[in-house]
């Protein structure tokens, strides 16, 4: 009998939207087996062409993968980068390395779920087991049901139910990842994937603003809980205040576990009762993220179709010219335009402004919410199928638990309320900066001499409003009445 230790076959850990090493149940489970763990990431060539990651997401992904690869190397391992159909790539890697187990985290996009079940079947035939773990949500969407055993369609009872459930404890750290043997194809180089923009490089200042990757996510969480959280409940509505966490892209790419964010916020509230209201509000925003994923899981047509069936006949008569003006931040409504410029320049837009800008597109311009959703998909660093689709359907009035259609945000009143002194507008629309506060939110009401001394010429240096608010509101309500009468 030989005394040589049995060679343990490796486990492949397939990174997806869970680009972190801490608090990752699937990775901890792989490491706990004591087998060598080989890490890989496969560039998504499988999702439907319309939903491949947009430009801003690709920028983020590049930097996030670069950080993850470095962190894995620090632990003695190696991140294999491959491109192609996951079924083919994973089957090949398993064969080359003799791995009979592949671990990963679940995803909730309809195509990702389909891929998981097809992969499970094809790998099983090859004698390889695919094990899927939680870790990207607080609770699995299929475990939360109402008293009738059905999915929730309203947030408040959904969240009440969730708050009775416990949140996963921290998973043990993933130490000791392995290196790939020489036999598989050499790993792709990240640069070959051309995820970064060039010519023009519209993201050239983004590195000053964002720190993609696990370290950036942990820093953001720490900063938020030490500072801005104390103003969260009210401050979160004021875009100039910087009172939100900025965690959305990190959560989308799985650079931080939602359970970790939840536990840390809860502890901060317990340790300091003066911020308990604030942390509770923050937890409920994480709850909206859960709710969006719950809806996407149970109603997978959400990104494409109105959740409320009567909205499928809505007369979206908006023009391409108006859509373009909105995309470029040239509607003539400063709060909307500031938001759209913030989005273009940073890959992010504050939530209050997202609601107002999105509402303006659907209700003032009568442009189909799906056109706005696609623009956000391409331009947001936190573009997320569940949150984006739910956000847009909520605003359009067609979603589950949506804002009633007849409640139409007045972009001027919203600006006067949430950006009273115009700090936010001035930071994104420098061409209006010299206007007195009184006219900043509605430059078309300023007398000629005021415009002139502020260096503003409507229609030249800044657009005149593309629609009149009162007329647009009346048209939106008429369009809605048409749908209701059918
Ligand atoms: P915080 O206020 O610090 O909230 C903490 C976390 O809770 C966020 O990071 C996010 O993960 C979650 N969250 C907060 N608000 C919401 C919400 N309304 N719905 C779901 N989750 C929420 N969020 C995205 O992550 N990706 C999107 O593609 C996206 N598209 C949107 C489109 C529209 C039209 C609207 C109105 C909202 C959209 N949101 C989206 C939700 C929200 O605007 C962002 O999550 C939020 O602004 C992110 O900033 P933050 O991380 O500082 O949020």
XYZ file of C-alpha atoms and ligand atoms in Angstrom:
539
model
C 0.000 0.000 0.000
C 1.345 3.447 -0.962
C 1.908 6.064 1.750
C 1.611 8.933 -0.749
C -1.296 11.233 0.182
C -4.268 10.886 -2.149
C -4.315 13.740 -4.647
C -7.473 15.682 -4.036
C -9.323 16.769 -7.130
C -9.849 20.522 -7.242
C -13.084 22.482 -7.007
C -13.699 25.219 -9.531
C -15.165 28.403 -8.087
C -17.001 30.238 -10.844
C -17.166 33.975 -9.998
C -20.194 35.770 -11.409
C -21.870 38.809 -9.815
C -20.095 38.051 -6.536
C -16.675 39.607 -7.066
C -15.361 39.371 -3.510
C -13.447 37.063 -1.215
C -15.121 37.880 2.107
C -18.482 36.668 3.270
C -19.100 34.581 0.182
C -20.877 31.353 1.213
C -20.047 29.372 -1.934
C -16.363 30.211 -1.803
C -16.161 29.494 1.944
C -17.848 26.143 1.341
C -15.364 25.319 -1.422
C -12.389 26.192 0.778
C -13.866 24.222 3.691
C -13.686 20.989 1.667
C -9.890 21.177 1.966
C -9.508 20.682 -1.770
C -7.591 23.089 -3.995
C -9.949 25.848 -5.131
C -9.436 27.185 -8.649
C -11.068 30.513 -9.385
C -12.416 31.554 -12.765
C -14.497 34.319 -14.319
C -16.171 33.924 -17.692
C -17.038 37.010 -19.712
C -20.761 36.968 -20.331
C -21.393 36.058 -23.939
C -24.643 34.341 -23.077
C -27.075 36.972 -21.925
C -29.500 38.225 -24.563
C -27.745 40.826 -26.743
C -30.015 43.598 -25.418
C -28.961 42.930 -21.853
C -25.210 42.498 -22.191
C -23.467 44.802 -19.715
C -23.637 48.430 -20.857
C -20.649 50.752 -21.290
C -20.562 51.998 -17.680
C -20.925 48.463 -16.283
C -18.085 47.238 -18.460
C -15.848 49.982 -17.112
C -16.697 48.918 -13.560
C -16.275 45.237 -14.350
C -12.761 45.787 -15.692
C -11.597 47.447 -12.499
C -13.445 45.067 -10.240
C -11.912 42.021 -11.918
C -8.496 43.599 -11.795
C -8.880 44.087 -8.020
C -10.221 40.583 -7.497
C -7.369 39.023 -9.476
C -4.839 40.929 -7.353
C -6.553 39.881 -4.105
C -6.564 36.249 -5.213
C -2.893 36.440 -6.144
C -2.114 37.847 -2.698
C -3.593 34.646 -1.308
C -1.404 32.499 -3.519
C -4.079 31.767 -6.093
C -4.900 32.783 -9.635
C -8.028 34.058 -11.354
C -8.564 32.349 -14.696
C -10.249 34.665 -17.189
C -12.078 33.035 -20.048
C -14.523 34.137 -22.665
C -17.288 32.142 -24.308
C -20.317 30.087 -23.459
C -20.056 29.127 -19.761
C -21.296 25.599 -20.531
C -18.416 24.982 -22.936
C -15.768 26.763 -20.890
C -16.681 25.115 -17.580
C -16.965 21.647 -19.114
C -13.510 22.069 -20.608
C -11.946 23.408 -17.414
C -13.447 20.549 -15.398
C -12.068 18.022 -17.862
C -8.603 19.616 -17.961
C -8.275 19.795 -14.183
C -10.208 16.699 -13.110
C -12.572 18.866 -11.043
C -15.835 17.120 -10.265
C -17.380 20.050 -8.407
C -18.118 23.592 -9.542
C -19.414 26.109 -6.993
C -21.005 29.482 -7.708
C -23.484 32.033 -6.375
C -27.009 32.206 -7.714
C -28.116 34.972 -10.065
C -31.675 36.063 -10.677
C -31.848 37.404 -14.231
C -34.131 35.130 -16.283
C -31.328 34.128 -18.687
C -28.929 33.479 -15.800
C -31.422 31.154 -14.122
C -31.987 29.314 -17.369
C -28.235 28.997 -17.860
C -27.841 27.595 -14.344
C -30.392 24.859 -14.883
C -29.053 23.941 -18.325
C -25.516 23.891 -16.948
C -26.555 21.759 -14.024
C -27.991 19.178 -16.417
C -25.097 19.165 -18.890
C -22.388 19.056 -16.219
C -24.185 16.272 -14.369
C -24.001 14.185 -17.538
C -20.261 14.771 -17.523
C -20.050 13.606 -13.893
C -19.527 17.146 -12.570
C -21.786 18.653 -9.910
C -22.729 22.322 -10.073
C -23.578 23.659 -6.610
C -25.293 27.029 -6.346
C -25.164 29.124 -3.186
C -26.937 32.176 -1.802
C -24.926 35.281 -1.126
C -26.145 37.993 -3.479
C -29.446 38.614 -1.708
C -30.469 38.595 1.945
C -33.112 35.928 1.361
C -33.877 33.633 -1.546
C -36.873 35.009 -3.470
C -38.668 31.661 -3.569
C -38.641 31.344 0.229
C -40.757 34.451 0.811
C -44.480 33.976 0.295
C -47.636 35.635 1.573
C -50.271 33.790 3.636
C -51.802 32.410 0.451
C -48.414 30.970 -0.504
C -47.996 33.498 -3.321
C -45.276 36.046 -4.051
C -45.758 39.518 -2.598
C -46.719 42.359 -4.920
C -46.701 45.137 -2.329
C -43.558 46.276 -0.542
C -44.815 46.950 3.013
C -46.119 43.436 3.809
C -43.132 41.959 1.969
C -40.745 43.892 4.169
C -42.733 43.121 7.336
C -42.359 39.443 6.524
C -38.641 39.831 5.756
C -37.978 41.558 9.061
C -39.129 38.429 10.882
C -36.384 36.426 9.178
C -32.791 36.229 10.277
C -29.890 37.298 8.113
C -27.026 34.900 7.373
C -24.041 35.050 9.696
C -20.669 35.944 8.259
C -19.100 33.144 6.192
C -15.558 32.133 7.147
C -12.801 33.881 5.169
C -11.581 32.256 1.980
C -7.925 31.550 2.623
C -5.615 29.548 0.411
C -6.850 29.568 -3.171
C -5.077 27.438 -5.744
C -3.151 28.013 -8.958
C -4.339 26.553 -12.238
C -2.215 23.751 -13.665
C -0.389 24.431 -16.922
C -2.701 22.230 -18.992
C -5.769 24.444 -19.493
C -5.610 27.160 -22.088
C -3.698 30.126 -20.709
C -5.913 32.671 -19.035
C -7.177 35.598 -21.143
C -5.687 38.999 -20.406
C -8.205 41.462 -18.977
C -7.018 44.158 -21.387
C -7.939 41.936 -24.364
C -11.591 42.158 -23.408
C -11.656 45.878 -24.250
C -14.044 46.651 -21.418
C -12.671 50.158 -20.994
C -13.830 52.959 -23.258
C -11.343 54.597 -25.564
C -11.662 57.179 -28.261
C -13.310 58.949 -26.582
C -12.522 57.824 -23.063
C -15.682 59.183 -21.462
C -14.695 57.644 -18.139
C -11.355 59.378 -17.749
C -12.288 61.043 -14.460
C -14.184 58.112 -12.995
C -11.214 56.696 -11.143
C -11.204 59.808 -8.946
C -14.836 59.223 -8.101
C -15.134 55.441 -7.792
C -13.080 52.674 -6.307
C -14.501 49.487 -7.818
C -13.692 46.284 -5.954
C -14.070 44.773 -2.524
C -11.776 47.233 -0.765
C -13.689 50.184 -2.196
C -16.964 48.622 -1.076
C -15.770 48.076 2.492
C -14.404 51.639 2.645
C -17.728 53.038 1.411
C -19.684 51.087 3.994
C -17.361 52.220 6.796
C -17.487 55.876 5.732
C -21.263 55.808 5.473
C -21.803 54.244 8.872
C -19.333 56.606 10.529
C -20.801 59.726 8.901
C -23.674 60.209 6.463
C -25.944 57.652 8.127
C -26.816 60.163 10.848
C -28.660 62.268 8.228
C -29.983 59.389 6.127
C -33.719 59.496 6.754
C -34.183 63.092 5.590
C -30.871 63.814 3.904
C -31.256 60.957 1.404
C -33.743 63.084 -0.538
C -31.372 65.991 -1.090
C -28.968 65.280 -3.925
C -26.359 67.845 -2.867
C -26.031 66.425 0.634
C -24.190 63.206 -0.087
C -26.282 61.451 2.545
C -26.593 58.033 0.914
C -24.162 55.136 0.957
C -23.106 55.022 -2.714
C -23.011 51.231 -2.360
C -25.260 50.362 -5.323
C -22.572 49.409 -7.886
C -20.663 47.475 -5.225
C -23.827 45.578 -4.311
C -24.661 44.945 -7.948
C -21.269 43.411 -8.679
C -21.316 41.500 -5.409
C -18.196 43.219 -4.077
C -19.849 43.277 -0.682
C -22.376 40.872 0.774
C -25.795 42.450 1.364
C -25.826 40.471 4.618
C -22.655 42.223 5.689
C -24.169 45.634 4.914
C -27.349 44.665 6.768
C -25.547 43.373 9.880
C -23.210 46.376 10.020
C -26.074 48.883 9.713
C -28.105 47.043 12.297
C -25.159 47.011 14.712
C -24.573 50.726 14.137
C -28.210 51.385 15.089
C -27.994 49.221 18.203
C -24.722 50.799 19.313
C -26.045 54.335 18.840
C -29.812 54.614 19.392
C -29.813 58.200 18.054
C -29.294 56.804 14.543
C -31.664 53.867 14.888
C -34.358 55.543 12.762
C -31.791 56.241 10.127
C -30.395 52.723 10.028
C -33.926 51.278 9.942
C -34.678 53.441 6.894
C -31.426 52.345 5.291
C -32.283 48.670 5.909
C -35.637 49.222 4.226
C -33.829 50.522 1.118
C -31.893 47.267 1.076
C -35.387 45.813 1.358
C -36.374 47.520 -1.911
C -33.432 45.799 -3.531
C -34.728 42.468 -2.210
C -38.260 43.312 -3.338
C -37.097 44.140 -6.873
C -35.294 40.819 -7.099
C -38.308 39.038 -5.630
C -40.471 40.559 -8.372
C -37.983 39.778 -11.124
C -37.728 36.189 -9.899
C -41.483 35.631 -9.865
C -42.345 37.823 -12.860
C -39.430 37.415 -15.263
C -41.096 39.483 -18.002
C -40.696 42.599 -15.808
C -37.802 44.109 -17.811
C -39.799 43.936 -21.029
C -43.487 44.176 -20.188
C -45.720 46.370 -18.060
C -46.445 44.585 -14.794
C -49.984 46.015 -14.813
C -51.499 44.597 -17.960
C -53.656 47.657 -18.785
C -50.468 49.660 -19.359
C -49.477 47.541 -22.343
C -51.855 49.638 -24.454
C -50.431 52.963 -23.246
C -50.013 55.449 -26.120
C -46.306 56.267 -25.940
C -46.278 58.986 -28.538
C -43.007 60.642 -27.454
C -40.498 61.617 -30.121
C -36.898 60.616 -30.768
C -35.987 64.309 -30.583
C -37.330 64.562 -27.040
C -35.609 61.326 -26.032
C -32.318 62.733 -27.303
C -32.825 66.037 -25.456
C -33.467 64.084 -22.249
C -30.420 61.845 -22.744
C -28.199 64.882 -23.279
C -29.596 66.849 -20.334
C -31.106 69.487 -22.602
C -34.789 69.518 -21.681
C -34.723 73.071 -20.315
C -35.757 71.817 -16.850
C -32.622 72.317 -14.720
C -33.247 69.594 -12.121
C -33.824 66.965 -14.835
C -30.879 68.197 -16.893
C -28.547 68.272 -13.883
C -29.438 64.628 -13.179
C -28.853 63.555 -16.765
C -25.488 65.352 -16.828
C -24.507 63.797 -13.502
C -25.341 60.408 -15.005
C -23.277 61.011 -18.143
C -20.301 62.430 -16.272
C -20.165 59.988 -13.356
C -22.185 56.858 -14.220
C -24.501 57.607 -11.298
C -27.581 59.666 -10.517
C -29.041 60.411 -7.120
C -32.253 58.476 -6.376
C -34.486 61.545 -5.953
C -33.304 62.864 -9.307
C -33.687 59.428 -10.936
C -37.340 59.514 -9.951
C -37.888 63.035 -11.285
C -35.887 62.554 -14.507
C -37.527 59.205 -15.232
C -40.971 60.587 -14.543
C -40.248 63.519 -16.862
C -39.404 61.147 -19.699
C -42.494 58.951 -19.283
C -45.058 61.503 -18.236
C -43.998 64.873 -19.639
C -42.502 63.545 -22.859
C -44.643 60.385 -23.158
C -41.603 58.347 -24.136
C -41.914 54.627 -23.392
C -40.249 53.793 -20.044
C -38.265 51.044 -21.793
C -36.282 53.669 -23.748
C -35.247 55.302 -20.483
C -34.509 51.958 -18.871
C -32.151 51.107 -21.778
C -30.369 54.444 -21.461
C -29.864 53.846 -17.749
C -28.721 50.310 -18.511
C -25.943 51.641 -20.689
C -24.908 54.613 -18.585
C -25.281 53.603 -14.910
C -22.386 51.945 -13.100
C -25.008 50.295 -10.882
C -27.201 49.144 -13.815
C -29.090 46.207 -12.398
C -31.850 44.344 -14.210
C -34.115 43.995 -11.173
C -33.645 47.468 -9.637
C -33.651 49.301 -12.944
C -36.753 47.583 -14.304
C -38.642 48.043 -11.044
C -37.498 51.656 -10.724
C -38.762 52.484 -14.191
C -42.045 50.618 -13.831
C -42.581 52.263 -10.450
C -42.110 55.702 -11.975
C -44.196 54.951 -15.075
C -47.033 53.765 -12.854
C -47.139 50.336 -14.506
C -45.224 48.433 -11.830
C -46.117 46.474 -8.714
C -46.775 48.875 -5.821
C -46.036 51.760 -8.211
C -46.573 55.479 -7.814
C -50.116 56.197 -9.048
C -50.010 57.357 -12.639
C -51.856 60.602 -11.912
C -49.163 61.683 -9.438
C -46.923 63.589 -11.809
C -43.755 65.087 -10.380
C -43.461 68.772 -11.103
C -39.733 69.092 -11.874
C -39.637 72.729 -10.776
C -41.324 72.138 -7.415
C -39.142 69.073 -6.820
C -36.057 71.194 -7.450
C -37.273 74.002 -5.200
C -37.945 71.504 -2.436
C -34.906 69.255 -2.683
C -32.306 71.636 -4.097
C -33.522 74.911 -2.685
C -30.264 76.817 -2.949
C -29.423 75.178 -6.261
C -26.155 73.631 -5.133
C -26.835 70.422 -7.076
C -28.050 72.195 -10.209
C -25.095 74.572 -10.221
C -22.596 71.752 -9.896
C -23.854 70.044 -13.074
C -25.072 73.019 -15.091
C -22.308 75.608 -14.826
C -23.957 77.592 -17.626
C -26.724 78.509 -15.156
C -24.505 79.026 -12.123
C -24.751 82.816 -12.082
C -28.563 82.905 -12.095
C -30.081 84.039 -8.794
C -31.654 81.174 -6.766
C -35.084 82.595 -7.483
C -34.805 81.864 -11.206
C -32.409 78.964 -11.191
C -35.134 76.323 -11.107
C -37.115 77.938 -13.935
C -34.821 80.126 -16.042
C -37.594 80.824 -18.565
C -39.316 83.027 -15.943
C -36.278 85.284 -15.452
C -36.464 88.829 -16.853
C -34.221 89.531 -19.839
C -31.773 91.698 -17.856
C -31.335 88.972 -15.192
C -30.648 86.367 -17.862
C -28.265 88.682 -19.607
C -26.255 89.567 -16.513
C -26.023 85.832 -15.663
C -24.705 85.166 -19.179
C -27.708 83.001 -20.087
C -29.363 83.123 -23.495
C -32.275 80.718 -23.614
C -32.162 78.539 -26.699
C -28.421 79.202 -27.052
C -26.446 78.760 -23.835
C -29.240 76.745 -22.218
C -32.390 75.309 -23.837
C -35.856 76.729 -23.466
C -38.204 74.106 -21.937
C -38.975 71.371 -24.486
C -42.553 71.179 -23.182
C -44.746 73.323 -20.985
C -45.364 71.616 -17.643
C -49.118 72.262 -17.470
C -49.718 71.141 -21.078
C -47.540 68.062 -20.639
C -49.336 67.127 -17.443
C -52.726 67.427 -19.148
C -51.551 65.260 -22.088
C -50.218 62.608 -19.726
C -53.486 62.456 -17.807
C -55.452 62.272 -21.061
C -53.280 59.386 -22.270
C -53.831 57.612 -18.982
C -57.596 58.145 -19.170
C -57.535 56.580 -22.655
C -55.916 53.432 -21.267
C -58.283 53.266 -18.303
C -61.344 53.511 -20.543
C -60.340 50.530 -22.676
P -28.699 54.113 -0.623
O -29.793 55.074 -0.346
O -27.485 54.204 0.187
O -29.367 52.668 -0.481
C -28.630 51.493 -0.130
C -28.852 50.421 -1.156
O -30.227 50.039 -1.193
C -28.523 50.855 -2.570
O -27.137 50.755 -2.815
C -29.362 49.884 -3.399
O -28.720 48.634 -3.534
C -30.594 49.702 -2.529
N -31.648 50.622 -2.973
C -31.834 51.907 -2.593
N -32.938 52.409 -3.183
C -33.444 51.419 -3.952
C -34.594 51.313 -4.799
N -35.456 52.318 -4.969
N -34.809 50.136 -5.449
C -33.974 49.089 -5.276
N -32.874 49.129 -4.477
C -32.629 50.280 -3.825
N -30.658 50.950 -8.299
C -29.699 50.127 -8.719
O -28.949 49.579 -7.895
N -29.536 49.847 -10.056
C -30.325 50.413 -10.997
O -30.160 50.119 -12.186
C -31.331 51.323 -10.578
N -32.120 51.936 -11.482
C -33.083 52.808 -11.042
C -33.922 53.412 -11.984
C -34.901 54.297 -11.574
C -35.799 54.945 -12.603
C -35.067 54.579 -10.203
C -36.130 55.537 -9.746
C -34.280 53.965 -9.262
C -33.274 53.077 -9.654
N -32.423 52.446 -8.726
C -31.466 51.571 -9.174
C -32.643 52.591 -7.268
C -31.858 53.704 -6.564
O -31.945 54.898 -7.275
C -30.382 53.358 -6.353
O -30.246 52.069 -5.819
C -29.727 54.346 -5.385
O -29.841 55.652 -5.869
C -28.272 53.984 -5.203
O -27.616 54.923 -4.389
P -27.045 54.493 -2.976
O -26.271 53.233 -3.091
O -26.345 55.668 -2.408
O -28.389 54.193 -2.179
